[in-house]
Coordinates of C-alpha atoms and ligand atoms in Angstrom, one line a residue:
M1298 CA -11.8 -55.1 38.8
T1299 CA -14.0 -57.2 36.8
D1300 CA -15.5 -59.6 39.5
A1301 CA -19.1 -60.4 38.5
P1302 CA -21.5 -58.0 40.6
V1303 CA -23.4 -59.5 43.8
D1304 CA -27.0 -59.6 42.8
P1305 CA -28.5 -56.9 45.8
T1306 CA -31.8 -59.0 45.5
G1307 CA -29.8 -62.4 46.4
T1308 CA -28.4 -61.2 49.7
S1309 CA -30.2 -61.9 52.9
A1310 CA -30.2 -57.8 54.0
W1311 CA -32.9 -57.5 50.6
A1312 CA -35.0 -60.3 51.9
R1313 CA -35.0 -58.3 55.2
L1314 CA -35.5 -54.8 53.4
A1315 CA -38.1 -56.5 51.3
S1316 CA -40.4 -57.9 54.6
L1317 CA -39.9 -54.5 55.8
A1318 CA -41.3 -53.2 52.9
E1319 CA -44.2 -55.2 53.0
G1320 CA -47.0 -53.0 54.9
F1321 CA -44.4 -50.4 55.7
S1322 CA -46.8 -47.5 57.5
P1323 CA -44.2 -45.1 58.3
D1324 CA -45.5 -42.6 60.9
L1325 CA -42.9 -39.5 61.2
R1326 CA -45.3 -38.1 63.9
E1327 CA -45.0 -41.3 65.8
W1328 CA -41.1 -41.6 65.6
F1329 CA -40.6 -38.6 66.6
D1330 CA -42.8 -38.4 69.8
R1331 CA -41.5 -42.0 70.7
D1332 CA -37.8 -41.2 70.2
P1333 CA -36.6 -38.1 71.4
G1334 CA -33.2 -38.9 69.8
R1335 CA -34.1 -39.4 66.6
T1336 CA -33.1 -36.0 65.5
E1337 CA -29.4 -36.5 67.0
R1338 CA -29.1 -40.1 65.9
L1339 CA -29.9 -39.3 62.2
T1340 CA -28.0 -35.9 61.8
F1341 CA -24.6 -36.2 60.7
T1342 CA -21.4 -34.1 59.4
A1343 CA -19.6 -34.3 56.4
G1344 CA -16.7 -31.4 56.0
D1345 CA -18.7 -28.4 56.5
L1346 CA -22.3 -29.9 55.5
L1347 CA -24.7 -30.9 58.4
V1348 CA -26.9 -33.6 56.8
D1349 CA -30.4 -34.3 58.5
L1350 CA -31.9 -37.6 57.6
S1351 CA -34.2 -37.5 60.7
K1352 CA -36.8 -36.8 58.2
S1353 CA -36.4 -39.6 56.4
L1354 CA -38.4 -43.1 55.9
V1355 CA -36.2 -45.3 57.7
D1356 CA -36.4 -46.9 61.3
D1357 CA -33.5 -48.4 62.8
D1358 CA -34.3 -52.1 61.3
V1359 CA -34.6 -50.6 57.6
L1360 CA -31.5 -48.6 58.5
A1361 CA -29.3 -51.6 60.0
A1362 CA -30.6 -53.8 57.0
L1363 CA -29.4 -51.3 54.4
L1364 CA -25.7 -51.1 56.2
D1365 CA -25.8 -54.8 55.5
L1366 CA -26.6 -54.6 52.1
A1367 CA -23.6 -52.3 51.6
D1368 CA -21.5 -55.0 53.4
E1369 CA -23.0 -57.7 51.4
V1370 CA -22.8 -56.1 47.7
G1371 CA -18.7 -55.2 48.6
L1372 CA -19.1 -51.4 48.7
A1373 CA -15.8 -50.7 50.6
A1374 CA -13.9 -53.1 48.1
R1375 CA -15.0 -51.3 45.2
R1376 CA -14.7 -47.8 46.9
E1377 CA -11.3 -49.0 47.6
A1378 CA -10.9 -50.1 43.9
M1379 CA -12.1 -46.4 42.7
F1380 CA -9.7 -44.7 44.8
A1381 CA -6.6 -47.2 43.8
G1382 CA -7.2 -46.6 40.2
E1383 CA -8.3 -50.0 39.3
R1384 CA -10.2 -50.4 35.8
I1385 CA -13.2 -50.3 37.3
N1386 CA -14.9 -48.8 34.2
V1387 CA -15.1 -52.2 32.6
T1388 CA -17.1 -51.2 29.2
E1389 CA -14.2 -49.1 28.6
D1390 CA -11.6 -50.6 30.4
R1391 CA -10.6 -47.3 32.4
A1392 CA -9.7 -46.2 35.8
V1393 CA -11.7 -44.1 37.6
L1394 CA -10.0 -41.5 39.2
H1395 CA -11.7 -37.8 39.7
T1396 CA -10.9 -38.4 43.4
A1397 CA -7.1 -37.8 42.0
L1398 CA -7.9 -34.6 40.5
R1399 CA -8.4 -33.0 43.8
L1400 CA -5.6 -34.7 46.0
P1401 CA -3.0 -32.6 47.6
A1402 CA 0.3 -32.1 45.5
D1403 CA 2.0 -33.7 48.4
A1404 CA -0.2 -36.4 49.3
P1405 CA 1.5 -39.6 50.9
A1406 CA 2.5 -42.6 48.6
D1407 CA -0.1 -44.6 50.0
R1408 CA -2.8 -42.3 48.7
R1409 CA -1.2 -41.9 45.3
P1410 CA -3.1 -43.7 42.9
R1411 CA -1.4 -45.4 40.0
V1412 CA -2.7 -46.1 36.4
D1413 CA -0.5 -48.2 34.2
G1414 CA 2.3 -47.8 36.9
Q1415 CA 2.1 -43.9 36.5
D1416 CA 1.7 -41.9 39.5
V1417 CA -0.9 -39.2 38.1
L1418 CA -0.8 -36.8 40.5
A1419 CA 2.4 -35.0 39.2
D1420 CA 0.3 -34.7 35.6
V1421 CA -2.5 -33.6 37.6
H1422 CA -1.0 -31.1 39.2
E1423 CA 1.4 -30.1 36.4
V1424 CA -1.6 -29.3 34.3
L1425 CA -3.4 -27.4 37.1
G1426 CA -0.5 -25.4 37.3
R1427 CA -0.5 -24.2 33.5
V1428 CA -4.2 -23.6 34.0
Y1429 CA -3.5 -21.3 37.1
A1430 CA -0.9 -19.2 35.5
F1431 CA -3.0 -18.9 32.0
A1432 CA -6.2 -17.8 34.2
E1433 CA -3.4 -15.2 36.0
R1434 CA -2.8 -13.6 32.9
V1435 CA -6.0 -13.3 31.7
R1436 CA -7.3 -12.1 35.3
S1437 CA -4.5 -9.5 35.1
G1438 CA -4.6 -8.2 31.6
E1439 CA -1.7 -9.7 30.8
W1440 CA -3.1 -11.5 28.4
T1441 CA -4.5 -9.8 25.5
G1442 CA -6.4 -10.5 22.4
A1443 CA -4.9 -9.5 18.6
T1444 CA -5.8 -6.0 18.9
G1445 CA -3.8 -5.7 22.2
E1446 CA -7.0 -5.1 24.3
R1447 CA -7.5 -7.4 27.4
V1448 CA -10.1 -10.1 27.7
R1449 CA -13.5 -8.8 29.1
T1450 CA -15.5 -12.0 28.3
V1451 CA -14.6 -15.5 28.5
V1452 CA -16.8 -18.4 26.3
N1453 CA -17.0 -21.4 27.4
I1454 CA -17.9 -23.9 24.4
G1455 CA -18.8 -27.2 25.3
I1456 CA -21.6 -29.6 26.1
G1457 CA -22.5 -32.4 28.8
G1458 CA -20.0 -32.4 31.3
S1459 CA -17.7 -30.0 29.4
D1460 CA -20.3 -27.5 29.9
L1461 CA -23.0 -28.1 32.9
G1462 CA -20.5 -28.4 35.6
P1463 CA -18.3 -24.9 34.7
V1464 CA -22.0 -23.4 34.4
M1465 CA -23.5 -24.6 37.6
A1466 CA -20.2 -23.5 39.6
Y1467 CA -20.0 -20.1 37.8
E1468 CA -23.4 -19.1 38.6
A1469 CA -23.2 -20.8 42.5
L1470 CA -20.0 -18.7 43.1
A1471 CA -21.1 -15.5 41.3
A1472 CA -20.1 -13.8 44.5
Y1473 CA -16.2 -14.8 43.8
R1474 CA -16.2 -13.4 40.4
Q1475 CA -13.7 -10.9 39.2
E1476 CA -15.5 -7.4 38.4
G1477 CA -15.1 -6.5 34.5
L1478 CA -14.6 -10.5 33.3
A1479 CA -17.5 -12.2 32.7
C1480 CA -18.1 -16.1 31.3
R1481 CA -20.6 -17.0 29.2
F1482 CA -21.9 -20.5 27.7
I1483 CA -22.1 -22.0 24.6
S1484 CA -23.7 -25.8 24.4
N1485 CA -26.5 -26.3 22.2
I1486 CA -26.1 -26.9 18.3
D1487 CA -29.3 -25.1 17.7
P1488 CA -27.8 -22.3 16.1
T1489 CA -29.6 -19.8 18.4
D1490 CA -27.6 -20.6 21.2
A1491 CA -24.4 -19.4 19.6
A1492 CA -26.3 -16.3 17.9
T1493 CA -27.7 -15.1 21.3
T1494 CA -24.8 -15.9 23.3
L1495 CA -22.1 -13.9 20.8
A1496 CA -24.5 -11.1 20.6
G1497 CA -23.4 -8.2 22.1
L1498 CA -19.5 -9.2 22.6
D1499 CA -16.7 -7.7 21.3
P1500 CA -14.6 -10.0 19.2
A1501 CA -11.6 -8.0 20.6
T1502 CA -12.2 -8.8 24.2
T1503 CA -13.6 -12.1 24.0
L1504 CA -11.4 -15.3 24.6
F1505 CA -13.0 -18.9 23.7
V1506 CA -12.1 -22.0 25.6
V1507 CA -13.5 -25.1 23.8
S1508 CA -13.8 -27.9 26.1
S1509 CA -14.6 -31.3 25.1
K1510 CA -13.0 -34.3 26.4
T1511 CA -12.9 -36.4 22.9
F1512 CA -12.7 -33.1 21.2
G1513 CA -15.0 -34.9 18.5
T1514 CA -18.5 -34.0 19.8
L1515 CA -20.4 -32.4 16.7
E1516 CA -22.2 -29.6 19.0
T1517 CA -18.9 -28.4 20.2
L1518 CA -17.0 -28.7 17.1
T1519 CA -19.5 -26.9 15.6
N1520 CA -20.0 -24.1 17.8
A1521 CA -16.0 -23.7 18.0
R1522 CA -16.2 -23.3 14.1
L1523 CA -19.2 -20.6 14.2
C1524 CA -17.4 -18.6 16.8
K1525 CA -14.1 -18.8 14.6
Q1526 CA -15.8 -17.4 11.8
W1527 CA -17.4 -14.6 13.8
L1528 CA -14.2 -13.7 15.7
L1529 CA -12.6 -13.7 12.3
D1530 CA -15.5 -11.6 10.9
G1531 CA -15.2 -9.3 13.6
L1532 CA -11.3 -8.7 13.5
R1533 CA -11.4 -8.2 9.9
G1534 CA -12.1 -4.4 9.8
L1535 CA -9.1 -3.7 11.7
D1536 CA -6.1 -1.8 10.4
G1537 CA -3.1 -3.6 9.1
G1538 CA -4.7 -6.6 7.8
L1539 CA -5.6 -9.6 9.9
D1540 CA -3.2 -12.5 10.6
E1541 CA -5.7 -15.1 11.2
D1542 CA -3.8 -17.7 12.7
A1543 CA -2.5 -15.3 15.4
A1544 CA -6.0 -14.2 15.9
V1545 CA -7.1 -17.5 16.7
A1546 CA -4.1 -18.2 18.9
R1547 CA -4.7 -15.0 20.9
H1548 CA -8.4 -15.8 21.5
F1549 CA -8.6 -19.7 21.2
V1550 CA -7.7 -21.9 24.2
A1551 CA -8.6 -25.6 24.4
V1552 CA -9.3 -28.3 27.0
S1553 CA -9.2 -31.9 25.8
T1554 CA -7.6 -35.4 26.5
A1555 CA -6.9 -35.3 22.6
L1556 CA -4.3 -33.0 22.2
D1557 CA -3.5 -34.0 18.5
K1558 CA -7.4 -33.0 17.3
V1559 CA -6.9 -29.8 19.0
A1560 CA -3.9 -28.9 17.2
D1561 CA -5.8 -30.2 13.7
F1562 CA -8.5 -27.5 14.8
G1563 CA -6.2 -24.7 14.7
I1564 CA -5.6 -24.2 18.3
D1565 CA -2.0 -23.7 19.3
P1566 CA -1.1 -26.9 21.7
E1567 CA 0.8 -24.2 23.6
N1568 CA -2.7 -23.0 24.8
A1569 CA -4.3 -26.5 25.5
F1570 CA -4.8 -28.1 28.5
G1571 CA -5.0 -32.0 28.8
F1572 CA -7.0 -34.6 31.1
W1573 CA -6.9 -37.7 30.9
D1574 CA -9.5 -40.5 29.9
W1575 CA -9.8 -42.1 33.7
V1576 CA -11.8 -38.4 33.9
G1577 CA -15.5 -39.2 33.1
G1578 CA -17.3 -35.9 31.6
R1579 CA -19.5 -35.5 34.1
Y1580 CA -17.0 -35.9 36.4
S1581 CA -14.7 -33.4 35.2
L1582 CA -15.7 -29.7 36.7
D1583 CA -12.5 -30.3 38.8
S1584 CA -10.1 -30.7 36.1
A1585 CA -9.0 -28.5 33.2
I1586 CA -12.5 -28.4 31.9
G1587 CA -13.1 -26.0 34.9
T1588 CA -10.6 -23.4 33.1
S1589 CA -13.3 -20.9 32.4
L1590 CA -14.1 -20.9 36.0
V1591 CA -10.6 -20.4 37.3
V1592 CA -10.4 -17.4 35.2
A1593 CA -13.7 -16.3 36.6
I1594 CA -12.9 -16.8 40.3
G1595 CA -9.2 -17.2 40.4
P1596 CA -6.6 -20.0 41.1
E1597 CA -6.7 -19.1 45.1
R1598 CA -10.8 -19.9 45.0
F1599 CA -10.5 -23.1 42.5
A1600 CA -8.2 -24.9 45.0
E1601 CA -10.4 -24.0 47.6
L1602 CA -13.2 -25.4 45.6
L1603 CA -10.5 -28.6 45.0
A1604 CA -10.2 -28.9 48.9
G1605 CA -14.0 -29.3 49.4
F1606 CA -14.1 -31.9 46.8
H1607 CA -11.2 -33.4 48.7
A1608 CA -12.6 -33.3 52.2
M1609 CA -15.9 -35.0 50.9
D1610 CA -13.6 -37.8 49.6
E1611 CA -12.1 -38.3 52.4
H1612 CA -15.2 -38.6 54.7
F1613 CA -16.3 -41.1 52.0
R1614 CA -13.4 -43.1 51.9
T1615 CA -13.0 -43.4 55.9
A1616 CA -15.6 -42.4 57.8
E1617 CA -17.6 -45.5 59.2
T1618 CA -20.5 -46.9 57.2
A1619 CA -23.0 -46.0 59.8
R1620 CA -22.1 -42.5 59.6
N1621 CA -21.0 -42.2 56.2
V1622 CA -23.3 -39.5 54.5
P1623 CA -22.8 -40.5 50.8
V1624 CA -23.3 -44.1 51.8
L1625 CA -26.1 -43.1 53.9
M1626 CA -27.7 -40.9 51.3
G1627 CA -27.0 -43.6 48.4
L1628 CA -28.7 -46.5 50.2
L1629 CA -31.6 -44.3 51.5
N1630 CA -32.5 -43.5 47.4
V1631 CA -31.9 -47.6 46.8
W1632 CA -34.8 -48.3 49.6
Y1633 CA -37.2 -45.5 48.0
T1634 CA -36.3 -46.6 44.5
D1635 CA -36.5 -50.5 44.8
L1636 CA -38.5 -51.3 48.1
L1637 CA -40.9 -48.5 48.1
G1638 CA -41.4 -47.5 44.6
A1639 CA -40.2 -44.0 44.0
Q1640 CA -39.4 -43.3 40.3
T1641 CA -38.1 -39.7 40.8
H1642 CA -35.8 -37.9 43.2
A1643 CA -36.2 -33.8 44.0
V1644 CA -33.4 -31.8 44.6
L1645 CA -34.2 -28.2 45.7
P1646 CA -31.9 -25.7 46.5
Y1647 CA -32.7 -22.9 48.6
S1648 CA -30.6 -21.0 47.2
Q1649 CA -30.9 -18.9 44.0
L1650 CA -27.2 -19.2 43.1
L1651 CA -27.5 -23.0 42.9
H1652 CA -30.5 -22.9 40.1
R1653 CA -28.1 -24.8 37.7
F1654 CA -27.3 -27.4 40.6
P1655 CA -30.2 -29.9 39.4
A1656 CA -29.3 -29.8 36.1
Y1657 CA -25.7 -30.6 36.7
L1658 CA -26.8 -33.3 38.9
Q1659 CA -28.9 -35.1 36.0
Q1660 CA -26.1 -35.6 33.9
L1661 CA -24.2 -36.7 37.0
T1662 CA -26.7 -39.0 38.3
M1663 CA -28.9 -40.4 35.1
E1664 CA -25.8 -41.0 32.9
S1665 CA -24.2 -42.3 35.5
N1666 CA -27.1 -45.0 36.8
G1667 CA -29.4 -44.9 33.8
K1668 CA -28.3 -48.5 33.2
G1669 CA -30.1 -52.0 32.4
V1670 CA -27.0 -54.1 32.2
R1671 CA -24.5 -55.0 35.0
W1672 CA -21.2 -54.5 34.7
D1673 CA -20.6 -58.2 33.3
G1674 CA -23.1 -57.6 30.8
T1675 CA -25.7 -59.7 32.7
P1676 CA -29.5 -57.9 32.9
V1677 CA -29.9 -55.8 36.4
T1678 CA -31.8 -57.5 39.0
T1679 CA -34.0 -54.3 40.0
D1680 CA -35.1 -51.1 38.9
T1681 CA -31.8 -48.6 39.0
G1682 CA -31.4 -44.8 38.4
E1683 CA -34.3 -42.8 39.6
V1684 CA -35.2 -39.6 37.7
F1685 CA -33.2 -36.3 39.1
W1686 CA -34.8 -33.1 38.7
G1687 CA -35.6 -30.1 40.9
E1688 CA -35.7 -26.3 40.6
P1689 CA -34.7 -23.9 43.5
G1690 CA -37.3 -22.7 46.4
T1691 CA -38.9 -21.2 46.8
N1692 CA -40.1 -21.1 43.1
G1693 CA -40.6 -24.6 43.0
Q1694 CA -43.4 -24.1 45.6
H1695 CA -45.4 -22.3 43.4
A1696 CA -45.1 -24.6 40.9
F1697 CA -44.9 -28.4 41.5
Y1698 CA -44.6 -28.7 45.3
Q1699 CA -48.4 -29.6 44.7
L1700 CA -47.6 -33.1 43.6
I1701 CA -45.0 -33.8 46.1
H1702 CA -47.2 -32.6 49.0
Q1703 CA -50.6 -34.1 48.1
G1704 CA -49.9 -36.6 45.2
T1705 CA -50.1 -40.2 44.7
R1706 CA -46.4 -40.4 44.2
L1707 CA -43.3 -41.6 46.7
V1708 CA -41.0 -38.4 45.6
P1709 CA -38.1 -38.1 48.0
A1710 CA -36.6 -34.5 48.1
D1711 CA -33.2 -33.5 49.1
F1712 CA -33.3 -29.3 50.3
I1713 CA -30.2 -27.8 50.3
A1714 CA -30.1 -24.2 52.4
F1715 CA -27.2 -22.2 53.9
A1716 CA -27.2 -20.2 57.2
N1717 CA -25.8 -16.8 55.3
P1718 CA -27.3 -15.4 52.6
A1719 CA -25.0 -14.2 49.3
Y1720 CA -26.7 -11.2 49.2
P1721 CA -28.1 -9.8 52.8
L1722 CA -30.8 -7.6 51.9
Q1723 CA -33.9 -6.2 54.3
D1724 CA -37.7 -5.7 53.5
G1725 CA -38.4 -3.2 56.1
E1726 CA -38.0 -4.8 59.6
N1727 CA -37.7 -8.5 57.6
D1728 CA -34.3 -10.0 57.1
V1729 CA -35.4 -11.7 53.6
H1730 CA -32.8 -14.5 54.3
E1731 CA -34.8 -15.6 57.1
L1732 CA -37.9 -15.3 55.1
F1733 CA -36.6 -17.8 52.3
L1734 CA -35.0 -19.8 55.4
A1735 CA -38.7 -20.0 56.8
N1736 CA -40.0 -21.6 53.9
F1737 CA -37.0 -24.1 53.6
L1738 CA -38.1 -25.2 57.1
A1739 CA -41.7 -25.0 56.8
Q1740 CA -41.5 -27.2 53.7
T1741 CA -39.7 -30.1 55.1
R1742 CA -42.0 -29.8 58.2
A1743 CA -45.4 -30.0 56.1
L1744 CA -43.9 -32.9 53.6
A1745 CA -42.9 -35.0 57.2
F1746 CA -45.5 -34.2 59.4
G1747 CA -48.7 -33.2 57.1
K1748 CA -52.0 -32.1 58.7
T1749 CA -54.7 -34.6 60.1
A1750 CA -58.3 -33.8 59.2
D1751 CA -59.0 -33.1 62.4
E1752 CA -56.6 -30.6 62.3
V1753 CA -58.1 -29.1 59.5
R1754 CA -61.6 -29.1 60.8
A1755 CA -60.2 -27.6 63.8
E1756 CA -59.9 -24.7 61.7
G1757 CA -63.3 -24.3 61.0
T1758 CA -63.4 -25.7 57.2
E1759 CA -66.3 -27.0 55.7
E1760 CA -66.8 -30.5 56.0
S1761 CA -66.9 -31.3 52.2
V1762 CA -63.2 -30.1 51.4
V1763 CA -61.4 -31.4 54.5
P1764 CA -59.9 -34.2 52.5
A1765 CA -58.8 -31.4 49.8
R1766 CA -57.0 -29.8 52.4
V1767 CA -55.5 -33.0 54.6
F1768 CA -51.6 -33.7 54.2
T1769 CA -50.6 -37.1 54.7
G1770 CA -47.2 -36.5 55.6
N1771 CA -44.4 -39.1 55.7
R1772 CA -43.3 -37.8 52.5
P1773 CA -39.2 -38.2 53.0
T1774 CA -36.7 -35.3 52.8
A1775 CA -33.2 -34.6 53.4
S1776 CA -31.9 -31.4 54.7
I1777 CA -28.3 -30.3 54.0
M1778 CA -27.1 -27.2 55.4
A1779 CA -23.8 -25.5 55.6
P1780 CA -22.6 -22.0 56.8
D1781 CA -22.3 -20.5 53.3
L1782 CA -22.4 -21.3 49.7
T1783 CA -18.4 -21.0 49.4
P1784 CA -16.1 -22.9 47.1
A1785 CA -15.1 -25.5 49.6
V1786 CA -18.4 -26.4 50.4
L1787 CA -19.5 -26.3 46.4
G1788 CA -16.7 -28.7 46.0
Q1789 CA -18.3 -30.8 49.1
L1790 CA -22.0 -30.9 47.6
V1791 CA -20.7 -31.8 44.5
A1792 CA -18.6 -34.6 45.8
L1793 CA -21.3 -35.8 48.3
Y1794 CA -23.5 -36.3 45.2
E1795 CA -21.0 -38.2 43.1
H1796 CA -20.6 -40.8 45.8
I1797 CA -24.3 -40.9 46.2
T1798 CA -24.3 -42.0 42.9
F1799 CA -21.3 -44.4 43.2
T1800 CA -22.8 -46.5 46.1
Q1801 CA -26.0 -46.8 44.2
G1802 CA -24.4 -47.9 41.4
V1803 CA -22.4 -50.3 43.5
V1804 CA -25.7 -52.1 45.0
W1805 CA -27.4 -52.3 41.3
G1806 CA -23.7 -53.7 40.1
I1807 CA -23.8 -51.1 37.2
D1808 CA -20.7 -49.8 35.8
S1809 CA -21.8 -46.0 36.8
F1810 CA -19.1 -44.7 34.5
D1811 CA -19.8 -45.5 31.1
Q1812 CA -22.6 -43.7 28.7
W1813 CA -23.4 -46.2 26.0
G1814 CA -27.0 -44.9 26.0
V1815 CA -26.1 -41.9 24.5
E1816 CA -24.2 -43.4 21.5
L1817 CA -27.1 -44.6 19.3
G1818 CA -28.9 -41.5 18.9
K1819 CA -25.7 -39.7 17.7
Q1820 CA -25.1 -42.0 15.0
L1821 CA -28.7 -41.7 13.5
A1822 CA -28.4 -38.3 13.6
Q1823 CA -25.4 -38.4 11.1
Q1824 CA -27.3 -40.7 9.1
V1825 CA -30.6 -38.5 9.2
G1826 CA -28.4 -35.3 8.1
P1827 CA -28.1 -35.9 4.5
A1828 CA -31.9 -37.1 4.3
I1829 CA -32.6 -33.6 6.0
A1830 CA -31.0 -31.9 3.3
G1831 CA -33.1 -33.6 0.3
D1832 CA -30.5 -37.1 -0.5
A1833 CA -33.3 -39.3 -1.4
D1834 CA -31.4 -42.4 -0.9
A1835 CA -30.9 -41.5 2.7
L1836 CA -34.5 -40.5 2.8
G1837 CA -35.5 -43.9 1.8
E1838 CA -33.2 -45.7 4.4
Q1839 CA -35.8 -43.8 7.0
D1840 CA -38.6 -45.3 8.5
P1841 CA -42.2 -43.7 7.5
S1842 CA -42.9 -41.6 10.6
T1843 CA -39.2 -39.9 10.1
R1844 CA -39.7 -39.4 6.2
S1845 CA -43.2 -38.0 7.2
L1846 CA -41.5 -35.5 9.4
I1847 CA -38.5 -34.8 7.1
A1848 CA -41.4 -34.1 4.6
Y1849 CA -43.3 -31.4 6.9
Y1850 CA -39.8 -29.8 7.5
R1851 CA -39.0 -29.4 3.7
E1852 CA -42.3 -27.9 2.9
N1853 CA -42.2 -25.4 5.9
R1854 CA -38.6 -24.3 6.1
R1855 CA -38.7 -20.9 4.7
R1856 CA -35.4 -19.1 5.7
Ligands
F6P2854 O1 -22.7 -37.8 24.8 C1 -22.3 -37.5 26.0 C2 -21.3 -37.1 26.3 O2 -20.3 -37.9 26.0 C3 -20.9 -36.8 27.7 O3 -20.8 -37.7 28.6 C4 -19.9 -35.8 27.7 O4 -19.7 -35.2 29.3 C5 -20.5 -35.1 26.8 O5 -21.0 -36.2 25.5 C6 -19.6 -34.1 26.1 O6 -18.5 -34.7 25.6 P1 -17.1 -34.1 25.1 O7 -16.4 -33.6 26.3 O8 -15.9 -35.2 24.5 O9 -17.1 -33.3 24.2

């Protein structure tokens, strides 16, 4: 689908939004006072998620114009094209079918996407079955290492989408892990990462999953070689000598779309799990890239995660626009970014288990929508891709919330919380989860409604410090709640943000599925490498600043 994108700024909805934004002076206190139905009208459900958008900076006119904008840019048609397997990733000429990874095997014929005429669902479930069987063997102890011992630690080696999703979900689903079987993750080419992650591990009980869509990523292949060396060095002292190939076969499996390169690396293709070019790296948690997670939580729980993704896909595909949560949240982000001037967006989980969720979302949102040209190669017509960031509450409250409450910048924020704690604990009479949730509720309330000068004065505050203690309020938040952080709910949350990202990308007319912006740095790193190592010609090709930094490095490197 390569139709020229619609310029959102040329639509009649945009003209309405621009005039609504002019002199826009939101007053959430007043809006709530005047309109007792606001909360109910702006609270939605999607799967198991309850999403309260009533503390957003929108009134009915803005909302109506945003919904019209979605129509005018053709959101529904592009969404349909994605689900159908059309090649909407135009700069790489690829279909975009992460939604097929979570379709049930018995999905009806009209829901089975085709790529080049091929029904992809059979392939998806064939690989899933192999991943599940492998995971069961590891979990049961049937899969043993070179010494016959069972696996105790699975180390995923990958970076970007081949790391962030598995780590985030492994942390989030800690309560579902099998005891006695841990995962660790190596991503960075900083040798510290491999060194510290491997420290204390027993090679005889360690299994590596080399995860790389392309199997050409410098960081991952370097780390995989380091781990291979570590494994062979560690096993060499064993009685009876070491059959290196056999040891690698027992201790290394791979996940990739490039199975030929997996074989070249020395990993038995029998122990490789494939996926396809129509799965973007940052959309691949629910492909075989999740293998380490499947080992940790088991196939049954992973299937629940996939079902959660699918539930949100169905909501996104079928819910009417006015009640479609990813569409609404994506449109609100456009309103904040392009019409109200927000540059960042905070994601604040009130769940320690989601402590890697913001980092995961950074790749999803910023690698997808940080683009300056549209899918037809023309420049974008408005700002794109806000900076996503965040930390779990309550830690963030004692760090950066000051700026969100009283700073000069508009920072829309998503708050995420669960009715049930993963670990219910009492502090004397106090249910600690309730103390935690009180903070979640207090923060969204303070941000929305603030504190006036009169309210500050009424507390007996000295006049000179009244201004410093005023909270303007009208700082927008979305509150997302679910009963528990289950695998299914995690799948729904991730898919929610995937589709928010998609919605924004369509409005902006960009290809949210390529990532050319990471390539130049990779190329230059190859060029700079020899210069660092002392190659005079390569050094001569560098700019003066880079030459000076290399000189500093060479003078100071001691070990
Ligand atoms: O450099 C960016 C990127 O291509 C991401 O999109 C991807 O998730 C990551 O690198 C890792 O790539 P691979 O899985 O091919 O090793």
